[in-house]
Amino acid sequence: MTIEITHTRREGTLIEGTSRGDGSAEILRLREYGRTQRQPFRRSRNLDCWYLPHSRDHATYTPSLELLAQRLRDAGFEVTLTVDNADRQSFTEAEQEREEKAEARADRFGGYAANAAQSSEAAWKKSHDISERFAFGQPILVGHHSEGRARRDHARMDDAMRKSISDSGRAAHWSGRAQAAANYQQFKKDPGRTLRRLDKLRADLRAVEKWQRGQSAKGFSRNPADPELEVEHQELAEEIAHWEKVIKDAEAEGFKIWSRADFKRGDFVLYRGTWYEVLRVNRKSVTIPHIHNSPGKSIVRATGNQHNDRTWTAPYDGVSGRKSAAEMQQPPQAPSTEPQESAEQSPAVEEPVPLAKPTPAAAPVAGASWQDGMALVLIASKNSPRRRKRALWAMTRHEAQAVCGDPRTSGRSYMLTWTDQPGTEGADWEWVEDNGSHAPVLNELGITPRREWNAAPQAPASEAA
């Protein structure tokens, strides 16, 4: 049988005509192929053939395929090699397909996470039911007729609890992967990332156009008659047009694209949650005081800083607001219940937080379990002041464990934690604004948080009735 090696941008690199045990698998699994010459081929059950990962929508490295074909011929196979880099789908079609696959992955991984969580809960309940027999600390009676059963119960409890912990970890893993897949479209279409992506794509397009004119770009030259240059030019033009439309759609929804025309020296720019005074306006960024001056501050001015001799640059794609020097001097406005129209309306004046009257802890309700007691959920962030702990919600200990244990409530720069002994409100901790980013998690868990602190457990439902 003849082995057919084909490559198109539309389908990627595929190998058909092999069979199990014919000796081709050992050659295909070598990590010496692809554009990096470090990739192995993989077997696909859906395609019923071998394929090269990440080869779709890319030009192939032909010498790598020629090396593979020669190795298969040396092993006694008849091989045909066909390469057509011009057969491709448009970038919009490819991106739409990637989004659909991400949605399918999110649904599939979400199902895995739900099954693992259900299995973990069942194993925990099984261990808990067995442990009820030893609720009062009954020891194993050595030599008694119950010794064998007691030891078996302890072993079953241990096995069930280990399974519960293992399945809980699996649930967290698949939940994280499902969330990552669900965030694919939001991540790719984030306006700030899209603007940075467009800058790179436009630079690549300029380089291709120089090569087509016979000029040097990126430190080397290419043959102007290479047909691959025309394909690359078409691909880059399509991708730029696609992401430009994404930016136009974001602008129609209210996204602001900042530029040097929006700033002058002495203005204030909101960058990564902190207001900085503008020292200089550049073509792609504004010069600001060094960011090492910002920890613990909401406003960093040109003078009075620890590192006055050092500066930083804030690129326009990372800017989220602007205020003039006069606006920064205005007293803070009273909090409004109406949503703000833009980041420029954020309060900018630094004011000390007044100490609120301490909230006494009420006496525990009779009959309430430990998990029914109240806990305070706190947010810990790398870039936040450490004067007082920052509290988001009050809820039961059981609910706090579920919220803080969910992988969706932590990120690269922050995490949620909880405590049932936070100290005194105003002196040790304070309430901070809830921006609603964790509302989907709370709704999914069926938790309604409170914004007032009472350390006493809630009365059981039977007593409350």
Short mmCIF file of N, CA and C in Angstrom, two decimals, residues 53-195:
data_model
loop_
_atom_site.label_atom_id
_atom_site.label_comp_id
_atom_site.label_asym_id
_atom_site.label_seq_id
_atom_site.Cartn_x
_atom_site.Cartn_y
_atom_site.Cartn_z
N PRO A 53 0.52 18.03 14.55
CA PRO A 53 -0.15 19.08 15.34
C PRO A 53 0.29 20.48 14.92
N HIS A 54 -0.66 21.40 14.96
CA HIS A 54 -0.42 22.83 14.70
C HIS A 54 0.08 23.10 13.28
N SER A 55 -0.27 22.22 12.35
CA SER A 55 0.16 22.44 10.97
C SER A 55 -0.90 23.12 10.11
N ARG A 56 -2.12 23.24 10.62
CA ARG A 56 -3.17 23.90 9.85
C ARG A 56 -2.95 25.40 9.81
N ASP A 57 -3.36 26.02 8.71
CA ASP A 57 -3.28 27.48 8.52
C ASP A 57 -1.84 27.97 8.56
N HIS A 58 -0.90 27.10 8.25
CA HIS A 58 0.52 27.49 8.20
C HIS A 58 1.16 26.85 6.97
N ALA A 59 2.20 27.50 6.46
CA ALA A 59 3.02 26.87 5.42
C ALA A 59 3.87 25.80 6.06
N THR A 60 4.10 24.72 5.33
CA THR A 60 4.91 23.63 5.88
C THR A 60 6.39 23.89 5.64
N TYR A 61 7.21 23.19 6.41
CA TYR A 61 8.65 23.20 6.19
C TYR A 61 8.94 21.97 5.32
N THR A 62 9.03 22.19 4.00
CA THR A 62 9.11 21.08 3.04
C THR A 62 10.28 20.14 3.30
N PRO A 63 11.51 20.62 3.64
CA PRO A 63 12.60 19.66 3.90
C PRO A 63 12.28 18.64 4.99
N SER A 64 11.44 19.04 5.96
CA SER A 64 11.06 18.10 7.02
C SER A 64 10.22 16.96 6.45
N LEU A 65 9.29 17.28 5.54
CA LEU A 65 8.46 16.24 4.93
C LEU A 65 9.28 15.39 3.97
N GLU A 66 10.22 15.99 3.29
CA GLU A 66 11.08 15.20 2.39
C GLU A 66 11.93 14.22 3.18
N LEU A 67 12.40 14.65 4.37
CA LEU A 67 13.17 13.74 5.23
C LEU A 67 12.30 12.58 5.67
N LEU A 68 11.04 12.86 6.05
CA LEU A 68 10.12 11.79 6.46
C LEU A 68 9.87 10.82 5.30
N ALA A 69 9.62 11.37 4.11
CA ALA A 69 9.36 10.52 2.95
C ALA A 69 10.55 9.61 2.66
N GLN A 70 11.77 10.12 2.76
CA GLN A 70 12.97 9.32 2.50
C GLN A 70 13.12 8.21 3.55
N ARG A 71 12.83 8.52 4.81
CA ARG A 71 12.93 7.49 5.85
C ARG A 71 11.92 6.37 5.61
N LEU A 72 10.71 6.72 5.17
CA LEU A 72 9.71 5.69 4.90
C LEU A 72 10.11 4.85 3.68
N ARG A 73 10.69 5.48 2.68
CA ARG A 73 11.15 4.73 1.50
C ARG A 73 12.28 3.77 1.88
N ASP A 74 13.18 4.25 2.76
CA ASP A 74 14.29 3.39 3.20
C ASP A 74 13.77 2.19 3.98
N ALA A 75 12.58 2.36 4.61
CA ALA A 75 11.99 1.25 5.36
C ALA A 75 11.17 0.32 4.47
N GLY A 76 11.13 0.59 3.15
CA GLY A 76 10.45 -0.31 2.23
C GLY A 76 9.07 0.11 1.81
N PHE A 77 8.64 1.33 2.14
CA PHE A 77 7.30 1.79 1.77
C PHE A 77 7.35 2.59 0.46
N GLU A 78 6.25 2.54 -0.29
CA GLU A 78 6.06 3.44 -1.41
C GLU A 78 5.41 4.72 -0.89
N VAL A 79 5.97 5.87 -1.22
CA VAL A 79 5.54 7.13 -0.62
C VAL A 79 5.30 8.16 -1.72
N THR A 80 4.20 8.92 -1.59
CA THR A 80 3.96 10.08 -2.43
C THR A 80 3.88 11.31 -1.53
N LEU A 81 4.41 12.42 -2.01
CA LEU A 81 4.45 13.66 -1.23
C LEU A 81 3.81 14.77 -2.07
N THR A 82 2.76 15.41 -1.51
CA THR A 82 2.06 16.50 -2.19
C THR A 82 1.97 17.69 -1.25
N VAL A 83 2.48 18.85 -1.68
CA VAL A 83 2.46 20.07 -0.87
C VAL A 83 1.77 21.17 -1.67
N ASP A 84 0.71 21.75 -1.12
CA ASP A 84 -0.01 22.85 -1.76
C ASP A 84 -0.29 23.92 -0.71
N ASN A 85 0.64 24.87 -0.57
CA ASN A 85 0.48 25.91 0.44
C ASN A 85 -0.55 26.96 0.05
N ALA A 86 -1.00 26.96 -1.23
CA ALA A 86 -1.97 27.97 -1.67
C ALA A 86 -3.40 27.58 -1.30
N ASP A 87 -3.66 26.30 -1.02
CA ASP A 87 -5.01 25.86 -0.65
C ASP A 87 -5.25 26.21 0.82
N ARG A 88 -6.05 27.20 1.06
CA ARG A 88 -6.25 27.68 2.43
C ARG A 88 -7.66 28.22 2.61
N GLN A 89 -8.06 28.41 3.86
CA GLN A 89 -9.30 29.07 4.18
C GLN A 89 -9.00 30.48 4.66
N SER A 90 -9.98 31.35 4.59
CA SER A 90 -9.76 32.74 5.01
C SER A 90 -9.55 32.79 6.52
N PHE A 91 -8.92 33.87 6.98
CA PHE A 91 -8.65 33.99 8.41
C PHE A 91 -9.95 34.04 9.21
N THR A 92 -10.97 34.72 8.69
CA THR A 92 -12.25 34.79 9.40
C THR A 92 -12.86 33.41 9.57
N GLU A 93 -12.79 32.58 8.52
CA GLU A 93 -13.31 31.22 8.62
C GLU A 93 -12.52 30.40 9.65
N ALA A 94 -11.19 30.55 9.63
CA ALA A 94 -10.36 29.81 10.58
C ALA A 94 -10.65 30.24 12.01
N GLU A 95 -10.81 31.54 12.23
CA GLU A 95 -11.07 32.05 13.58
C GLU A 95 -12.45 31.60 14.06
N GLN A 96 -13.43 31.58 13.17
CA GLN A 96 -14.76 31.11 13.54
C GLN A 96 -14.72 29.64 13.93
N GLU A 97 -13.94 28.85 13.22
CA GLU A 97 -13.80 27.43 13.55
C GLU A 97 -13.13 27.26 14.91
N ARG A 98 -12.12 28.08 15.20
CA ARG A 98 -11.45 27.99 16.50
C ARG A 98 -12.40 28.35 17.64
N GLU A 99 -13.25 29.35 17.42
CA GLU A 99 -14.21 29.74 18.45
C GLU A 99 -15.23 28.63 18.69
N GLU A 100 -15.70 27.99 17.61
CA GLU A 100 -16.65 26.90 17.78
C GLU A 100 -16.02 25.72 18.53
N LYS A 101 -14.77 25.42 18.23
CA LYS A 101 -14.09 24.33 18.94
C LYS A 101 -13.90 24.69 20.42
N ALA A 102 -13.61 25.96 20.70
CA ALA A 102 -13.45 26.38 22.10
C ALA A 102 -14.76 26.21 22.86
N GLU A 103 -15.89 26.56 22.22
CA GLU A 103 -17.19 26.39 22.87
C GLU A 103 -17.47 24.90 23.13
N ALA A 104 -17.13 24.06 22.16
CA ALA A 104 -17.33 22.62 22.35
C ALA A 104 -16.46 22.10 23.49
N ARG A 105 -15.21 22.57 23.56
CA ARG A 105 -14.33 22.14 24.66
C ARG A 105 -14.89 22.59 26.00
N ALA A 106 -15.41 23.82 26.05
CA ALA A 106 -15.96 24.32 27.31
C ALA A 106 -17.12 23.44 27.78
N ASP A 107 -18.01 23.05 26.86
CA ASP A 107 -19.13 22.18 27.24
C ASP A 107 -18.62 20.82 27.69
N ARG A 108 -17.66 20.26 26.96
CA ARG A 108 -17.16 18.92 27.29
C ARG A 108 -16.43 18.94 28.63
N PHE A 109 -15.55 19.90 28.84
CA PHE A 109 -14.81 19.96 30.10
C PHE A 109 -15.74 20.28 31.27
N GLY A 110 -16.77 21.10 31.00
CA GLY A 110 -17.74 21.38 32.06
C GLY A 110 -18.45 20.12 32.51
N GLY A 111 -18.75 19.22 31.55
CA GLY A 111 -19.36 17.95 31.92
C GLY A 111 -18.42 17.08 32.74
N TYR A 112 -17.14 17.06 32.36
CA TYR A 112 -16.16 16.31 33.14
C TYR A 112 -16.09 16.84 34.59
N ALA A 113 -16.08 18.17 34.71
CA ALA A 113 -15.98 18.78 36.04
C ALA A 113 -17.20 18.45 36.89
N ALA A 114 -18.39 18.50 36.27
CA ALA A 114 -19.61 18.19 37.02
C ALA A 114 -19.62 16.74 37.48
N ASN A 115 -19.20 15.82 36.62
CA ASN A 115 -19.16 14.41 37.00
C ASN A 115 -18.16 14.17 38.14
N ALA A 116 -16.99 14.81 38.05
CA ALA A 116 -15.98 14.63 39.10
C ALA A 116 -16.46 15.22 40.42
N ALA A 117 -17.13 16.38 40.37
CA ALA A 117 -17.64 17.00 41.59
C ALA A 117 -18.72 16.12 42.22
N GLN A 118 -19.59 15.54 41.39
CA GLN A 118 -20.63 14.65 41.90
C GLN A 118 -20.03 13.41 42.54
N SER A 119 -19.00 12.85 41.89
CA SER A 119 -18.33 11.67 42.45
C SER A 119 -17.64 12.02 43.77
N SER A 120 -17.02 13.21 43.83
CA SER A 120 -16.35 13.63 45.07
C SER A 120 -17.35 13.77 46.21
N GLU A 121 -18.50 14.37 45.91
CA GLU A 121 -19.52 14.56 46.94
C GLU A 121 -20.06 13.22 47.43
N ALA A 122 -20.27 12.28 46.50
CA ALA A 122 -20.78 10.96 46.89
C ALA A 122 -19.76 10.22 47.76
N ALA A 123 -18.47 10.31 47.40
CA ALA A 123 -17.45 9.63 48.20
C ALA A 123 -17.34 10.26 49.58
N TRP A 124 -17.44 11.59 49.64
CA TRP A 124 -17.38 12.25 50.96
C TRP A 124 -18.55 11.82 51.82
N LYS A 125 -19.74 11.75 51.22
CA LYS A 125 -20.93 11.34 51.98
C LYS A 125 -20.79 9.91 52.48
N LYS A 126 -20.22 9.04 51.63
CA LYS A 126 -20.03 7.65 52.06
C LYS A 126 -19.09 7.58 53.25
N SER A 127 -17.96 8.34 53.19
CA SER A 127 -17.03 8.34 54.31
C SER A 127 -17.68 8.92 55.56
N HIS A 128 -18.48 9.97 55.38
CA HIS A 128 -19.13 10.61 56.52
C HIS A 128 -20.14 9.66 57.16
N ASP A 129 -20.91 8.94 56.35
CA ASP A 129 -21.92 8.02 56.90
C ASP A 129 -21.25 6.92 57.72
N ILE A 130 -20.11 6.41 57.22
CA ILE A 130 -19.41 5.37 57.99
C ILE A 130 -18.87 5.95 59.30
N SER A 131 -18.38 7.19 59.25
CA SER A 131 -17.78 7.78 60.45
C SER A 131 -18.81 8.06 61.54
N GLU A 132 -20.11 8.10 61.20
CA GLU A 132 -21.14 8.35 62.22
C GLU A 132 -21.13 7.25 63.28
N ARG A 133 -20.66 6.08 62.91
CA ARG A 133 -20.62 4.98 63.89
C ARG A 133 -19.58 5.24 64.97
N PHE A 134 -18.61 6.10 64.67
CA PHE A 134 -17.54 6.40 65.62
C PHE A 134 -17.62 7.84 66.09
N ALA A 135 -18.83 8.42 66.04
CA ALA A 135 -18.99 9.86 66.35
C ALA A 135 -18.54 10.19 67.75
N PHE A 136 -18.65 9.28 68.68
CA PHE A 136 -18.29 9.57 70.07
C PHE A 136 -16.91 9.03 70.42
N GLY A 137 -16.08 8.77 69.40
CA GLY A 137 -14.70 8.37 69.66
C GLY A 137 -14.53 6.93 70.06
N GLN A 138 -15.46 6.03 69.61
CA GLN A 138 -15.35 4.61 69.96
C GLN A 138 -14.05 4.03 69.38
N PRO A 139 -13.15 3.51 70.21
CA PRO A 139 -11.90 2.93 69.71
C PRO A 139 -12.12 1.51 69.18
N ILE A 140 -11.12 1.00 68.48
CA ILE A 140 -11.16 -0.39 68.02
C ILE A 140 -10.84 -1.29 69.22
N LEU A 141 -11.74 -2.22 69.49
CA LEU A 141 -11.58 -3.12 70.64
C LEU A 141 -10.80 -4.35 70.18
N VAL A 142 -9.51 -4.37 70.48
CA VAL A 142 -8.64 -5.47 70.06
C VAL A 142 -9.08 -6.75 70.76
N GLY A 143 -9.27 -7.81 69.97
CA GLY A 143 -9.69 -9.10 70.51
C GLY A 143 -11.18 -9.26 70.57
N HIS A 144 -11.95 -8.17 70.43
CA HIS A 144 -13.41 -8.24 70.46
C HIS A 144 -13.92 -8.74 69.11
N HIS A 145 -15.13 -9.31 69.08
CA HIS A 145 -15.66 -9.83 67.82
C HIS A 145 -15.90 -8.71 66.80
N SER A 146 -15.97 -7.43 67.26
CA SER A 146 -16.21 -6.30 66.36
C SER A 146 -14.93 -5.74 65.76
N GLU A 147 -13.76 -6.28 66.15
CA GLU A 147 -12.50 -5.69 65.70
C GLU A 147 -12.36 -5.73 64.17
N GLY A 148 -12.68 -6.87 63.56
CA GLY A 148 -12.52 -7.00 62.11
C GLY A 148 -13.38 -6.01 61.36
N ARG A 149 -14.64 -5.89 61.79
CA ARG A 149 -15.54 -4.96 61.10
C ARG A 149 -15.10 -3.52 61.31
N ALA A 150 -14.64 -3.20 62.51
CA ALA A 150 -14.19 -1.83 62.78
C ALA A 150 -13.00 -1.46 61.91
N ARG A 151 -12.06 -2.39 61.76
CA ARG A 151 -10.89 -2.10 60.92
C ARG A 151 -11.30 -1.96 59.45
N ARG A 152 -12.25 -2.81 59.01
CA ARG A 152 -12.72 -2.66 57.63
C ARG A 152 -13.43 -1.32 57.42
N ASP A 153 -14.19 -0.88 58.42
CA ASP A 153 -14.87 0.42 58.32
C ASP A 153 -13.87 1.56 58.23
N HIS A 154 -12.81 1.48 59.03
CA HIS A 154 -11.78 2.52 58.97
C HIS A 154 -11.10 2.55 57.60
N ALA A 155 -10.86 1.34 57.05
CA ALA A 155 -10.23 1.29 55.73
C ALA A 155 -11.16 1.84 54.66
N ARG A 156 -12.45 1.53 54.76
CA ARG A 156 -13.42 2.06 53.79
C ARG A 156 -13.54 3.57 53.91
N MET A 157 -13.53 4.06 55.16
CA MET A 157 -13.57 5.52 55.35
C MET A 157 -12.36 6.19 54.70
N ASP A 158 -11.20 5.60 54.91
CA ASP A 158 -9.97 6.17 54.35
C ASP A 158 -10.01 6.15 52.82
N ASP A 159 -10.46 5.02 52.24
CA ASP A 159 -10.52 4.92 50.79
C ASP A 159 -11.52 5.93 50.21
N ALA A 160 -12.68 6.06 50.85
CA ALA A 160 -13.70 6.98 50.35
C ALA A 160 -13.23 8.43 50.44
N MET A 161 -12.56 8.79 51.54
CA MET A 161 -12.09 10.16 51.67
C MET A 161 -10.97 10.46 50.67
N ARG A 162 -10.09 9.50 50.45
CA ARG A 162 -9.05 9.71 49.44
C ARG A 162 -9.66 9.89 48.04
N LYS A 163 -10.69 9.09 47.75
CA LYS A 163 -11.36 9.23 46.45
C LYS A 163 -12.04 10.59 46.36
N SER A 164 -12.64 11.05 47.46
CA SER A 164 -13.29 12.36 47.45
C SER A 164 -12.29 13.47 47.17
N ILE A 165 -11.13 13.39 47.80
CA ILE A 165 -10.10 14.41 47.59
C ILE A 165 -9.57 14.36 46.16
N SER A 166 -9.34 13.13 45.66
CA SER A 166 -8.84 12.98 44.30
C SER A 166 -9.84 13.52 43.28
N ASP A 167 -11.13 13.18 43.45
CA ASP A 167 -12.15 13.66 42.51
C ASP A 167 -12.36 15.15 42.63
N SER A 168 -12.17 15.69 43.82
CA SER A 168 -12.27 17.14 43.98
C SER A 168 -11.17 17.84 43.18
N GLY A 169 -9.97 17.27 43.21
CA GLY A 169 -8.89 17.83 42.40
C GLY A 169 -9.18 17.74 40.91
N ARG A 170 -9.75 16.60 40.49
CA ARG A 170 -10.11 16.46 39.08
C ARG A 170 -11.18 17.47 38.68
N ALA A 171 -12.15 17.69 39.57
CA ALA A 171 -13.20 18.67 39.28
C ALA A 171 -12.62 20.06 39.12
N ALA A 172 -11.66 20.42 40.00
CA ALA A 172 -11.03 21.74 39.89
C ALA A 172 -10.23 21.86 38.60
N HIS A 173 -9.55 20.77 38.21
CA HIS A 173 -8.77 20.79 36.97
C HIS A 173 -9.67 21.02 35.76
N TRP A 174 -10.74 20.22 35.64
CA TRP A 174 -11.60 20.35 34.47
C TRP A 174 -12.41 21.64 34.51
N SER A 175 -12.72 22.10 35.70
CA SER A 175 -13.41 23.39 35.80
C SER A 175 -12.53 24.52 35.28
N GLY A 176 -11.24 24.47 35.63
CA GLY A 176 -10.31 25.48 35.14
C GLY A 176 -10.16 25.43 33.63
N ARG A 177 -10.08 24.22 33.07
CA ARG A 177 -9.95 24.10 31.62
C ARG A 177 -11.22 24.55 30.92
N ALA A 178 -12.37 24.25 31.51
CA ALA A 178 -13.63 24.70 30.92
C ALA A 178 -13.72 26.21 30.92
N GLN A 179 -13.29 26.83 32.03
CA GLN A 179 -13.32 28.29 32.11
C GLN A 179 -12.36 28.91 31.10
N ALA A 180 -11.18 28.30 30.93
CA ALA A 180 -10.22 28.81 29.96
C ALA A 180 -10.78 28.72 28.54
N ALA A 181 -11.44 27.61 28.22
CA ALA A 181 -12.04 27.47 26.89
C ALA A 181 -13.18 28.46 26.69
N ALA A 182 -13.97 28.66 27.75
CA ALA A 182 -15.09 29.60 27.63
C ALA A 182 -14.61 31.03 27.46
N ASN A 183 -13.42 31.34 27.99
CA ASN A 183 -12.87 32.70 27.90
C ASN A 183 -12.08 32.94 26.62
N TYR A 184 -12.03 31.94 25.72
CA TYR A 184 -11.19 32.07 24.52
C TYR A 184 -11.57 33.29 23.71
N GLN A 185 -12.86 33.42 23.39
CA GLN A 185 -13.29 34.52 22.54
C GLN A 185 -13.08 35.86 23.23
N GLN A 186 -13.39 35.92 24.53
CA GLN A 186 -13.21 37.16 25.28
C GLN A 186 -11.73 37.55 25.32
N PHE A 187 -10.85 36.56 25.49
CA PHE A 187 -9.42 36.84 25.55
C PHE A 187 -8.92 37.34 24.20
N LYS A 188 -9.30 36.63 23.12
CA LYS A 188 -8.81 37.02 21.80
C LYS A 188 -9.33 38.39 21.37
N LYS A 189 -10.55 38.76 21.80
CA LYS A 189 -11.14 40.01 21.35
C LYS A 189 -10.99 41.14 22.35
N ASP A 190 -10.17 40.93 23.38
CA ASP A 190 -9.91 42.02 24.32
C ASP A 190 -9.28 43.18 23.55
N PRO A 191 -9.85 44.40 23.63
CA PRO A 191 -9.36 45.50 22.80
C PRO A 191 -7.89 45.83 23.01
N GLY A 192 -7.41 45.80 24.27
CA GLY A 192 -6.00 46.10 24.51
C GLY A 192 -5.08 45.11 23.83
N ARG A 193 -5.39 43.82 23.97
CA ARG A 193 -4.57 42.80 23.31
C ARG A 193 -4.69 42.91 21.79
N THR A 194 -5.88 43.23 21.31
CA THR A 194 -6.08 43.34 19.86
C THR A 194 -5.26 44.48 19.28
N LEU A 195 -5.17 45.60 20.00
CA LEU A 195 -4.36 46.71 19.51
C LEU A 195 -2.88 46.32 19.44
#
